[in-house]
Structures are given as structure tokens and as C-alpha cells.
């Protein structure tokens, strides 16, 4: 319960809170706990003139030495003296804290937890140096199994090292990866580094390099695990890959409240790839679609990619209008205002490619419509200022889907039925993605559905450029769950292009627990 004491003060129209006590208790599995918190409020400033600029986006600020004080300070400011029991408890906790943070104690825990077993080779291994703030891990290769027609069966060996400074505000993260394809018989090795140099202002530096097989769209629209299932069970290869030998660098930083700058530079030596495996559990006697053929059915076409070098550099500008924040000594807690997020990206292509392009994005995940639920939308647009030499990976790509499965977290920004890469272009384009979540406004009125937790969702997506257009409409149920776990959503979608209805069908949207 909560007990509060208010007082009346002369010359002030109101009753300020002076004291508050919060009491709690719980009884679970035969264990009973209880306690209370006492708050004393003082040093009120009443009827004071507030200067312009006093209230800013910063809602709260804590100085570096705010909680690093000696006992004399706390004796002076504490309004309620500690009881004898509390004093003993603080002494005990302080002594235990010193033991639990000591090197001998932490090293003894690490020795017990770091014991290596031969089964760790197959199932993964973690090694910690807690006192030195070091962590090393090795991922189980069994969890990395994938299949695609270019590489065949693949396994990877993934390592990770995390090194923190004494305050854990800065850290270095290193991720080496070795991947082997049993059909192409090639080793692909890469390493990626992330250095967080300014936790408070989201300052991160990224450096990577090596040899990889990459999707034509570097946002990786096709999930590798879904492609593996489609390949093995129905002999449908959804991935379109090329080889890249690359070096990349990127920096992220909040340059002003709510404004982020992300400059980047990449070098890639790009090479085409062919299928090397025809393996499948399916009994179908046809072969996989070639790696250089995109689309499906009547939309199939051939794309061309030759050996070339590409240097791409540019920057992204991201703005969260009205962002509020709380400042702590080592970090900053951000709270979005509910306004849309704006993003602008510019890319310049050099070496064997020659182009420069601009992309914009406006995203609002929650537009409150009160009793009617909420809406979400994403607006995107882009243009090439010059396109003398544009390789296929550098085109504007639109995230499509050639399966009946996607992930619920990626619905906004993904077309549900569009064939991959069919609409990729250098033309000026615009896309709109929209969803409205009724949040029980409809189903809560139907007794049979009221307690299911599911809600109706409707949506529409559109792509327009030059003489092309593509629309989608959908209706579905979201929040389908078992107990506390939300499992999936189900949509039925219709696709329409300039020739009429081009496709329709059910789409199963898996929740994040499957990602």
C-alpha cells in the first residue's frame, strides 16, 4: 500500500507532498517477503519564476559523484536515521560486495565455469576472465548448418571476443567467422570488429573484411534458414549470391540530441557464382533455378554480373524529432517523442562503378487512433543523380517474398508477395507501407474471440516508378499465442500490378522467438 502526507503552506495554492511510504509483501511457494520504502520531500521552490530555457529535452541529470559519497554526507542528508538492524545489514553487504568483486573470488568462479569438455567442440564453449573484463566464446557449429544450391551443405565456426574497460563504458568486440561449403569446396573467412568509444553518445566504430558470399541486396531479404527448408523440402533455391572480397568501415554517433550521423566506406571485389549442388530431399527430378535467374514463373529473367571492383562511400543522417532523455554519468537513456523518424542516405560509387544516389525514409510505428487501435507506416523514396555504371547489387532493391513465411517484425518495409529483384531499378521510386492494428476494437465485441488475445490487422503496400506500379492489400490476425508466448500472425494478401491481380495467398508471420 501507499501512504502519503500532504501539507498546506501559506501563500501557496496547493498541497505539496512531504512524506510517502510504500509497503509491499508477497507469499510464493511458502516463502514470505515484505518491506517498505520511505520518501521525504523537502527544499521545495514555490512560486519561483522559471527562466526561459529551463525546461529542455533533458528530463533528468545525474552528476558523476552523485552516489560516490562518504558516510558523513549521508548522515547529514538522511531525514530518517538508520536502525541498528539496517546499519548491520549495510556493513554486511559492503563486506560481501568487496569479496564478490575481488580477484581471488572471481578467478575461483571462472575456474569452475571455464572447465573445458570435449563435447564443447560440438556444442559451443564460453571462457571468462571476469576480473579482467574479458569474455571469449565459440559457437556450436551444429547450430550454423545451412543449405543452398551454390555452396551445398555448409557449416561455420564462429568466435567472439569481448574486451571491456574498467567502467564498461568502452568495449571492443571481435567476431571471426570461418564458413565451408561442401559443394563449392571453398573456405570463406571474415572478421568484424566493433569498438564502442562513447557509450553516452552512441559512438561506435566498425571495421570488417574478408571473403563472403553475399545476397544481391545487402539487407539480406531472404532468411538463410527459410531458404534451407525450401531447398531441402521443395527444391526451391531463393538465395541469389555473389562472392565479395571486401574491407568496410563505418562510424555511428549522436552528434546532437536525436540526430545521428553514420558515415561509411566499403571496398568490394565482386565475382559471380554458379550453382554447385542439386541435392534435395524432394523427389522432383528438375534442377535448381540458376543463381543468375531472378523472379518466378512468368517473371523469370536473367541478370548479369561480371568481375569488378566497387568502392562505395557515403553517409546516413537519422533524426528523431522531439527526443527526450535522461543523463547518467556513463550513459544516456533516450525516450522517443512519438514523432516520425526521418532518415536520409547518400551513396557515391567509384572504381569500376560510377553513380551517386539518394534515399529517404519516414517511419512512424505507432500513430494512436484511440479506441480504434493504432496505425504504422513507412514511406521511402530514392533517386540516382547519375548512373553511368551501376552493378546489380547497387540498384534500388525492394524486399519481396517468394514464400508463405516471413517474420512479423519485418512486415513494415517488406512486400508480402513480390518476387525478389523483379522490380530492382535505377529509376526514381516511391514506396508506401501501411498497417492498422485494431487492438481488440472489433474482436472484443465478439464473445467467442474476446479472450483469445488476437487482433485484426489490415494493410496495404505500394511501389511506383516510371511506368511501373505494384500494390498489395492484406487482412489478418495478429497476436496468436499459447499462454504468454506470441507465436505468429496470419495474413491473406492480394498483389496487383498494371496487368491486374498477379498473386494472392496466405502469409504466416513468425514472431521474434523464431528469429
CSV table of C-alpha atoms in Angstrom, one decimal, residues 12 30 44 58 77 102 104 139 141 153 167 249 283 292 309 318 324 338 341 400 409 448:
chain,number,residue,atom,x,y,z
A,12,UNK,CA,0.9,28.7,-2.0
A,30,UNK,CA,5.9,-20.9,1.1
A,44,UNK,CA,10.6,22.9,-2.4
A,58,UNK,CA,16.9,16.7,-20.8
A,77,UNK,CA,21.2,14.4,4.5
A,102,UNK,CA,37.8,-9.4,-5.5
A,104,UNK,CA,40.6,-14.3,-6.0
A,139,UNK,CA,29.5,-21.1,-31.2
A,141,UNK,CA,29.0,-25.5,-35.4
A,153,UNK,CA,25.7,-28.1,-47.2
A,167,UNK,CA,33.9,1.1,-16.3
A,249,UNK,CA,34.4,0.8,-42.2
A,283,UNK,CA,11.9,-36.4,-55.3
A,292,UNK,CA,21.7,-15.7,-62.1
A,309,UNK,CA,35.8,-3.7,-58.1
A,318,UNK,CA,18.9,9.9,-38.9
A,324,UNK,CA,13.7,13.4,-24.6
A,338,UNK,CA,6.1,9.6,-30.8
A,341,UNK,CA,11.7,9.1,-37.6
A,400,UNK,CA,10.0,-9.2,-51.6
A,409,UNK,CA,9.0,-7.9,-37.0
A,448,UNK,CA,-16.1,-16.2,-28.8
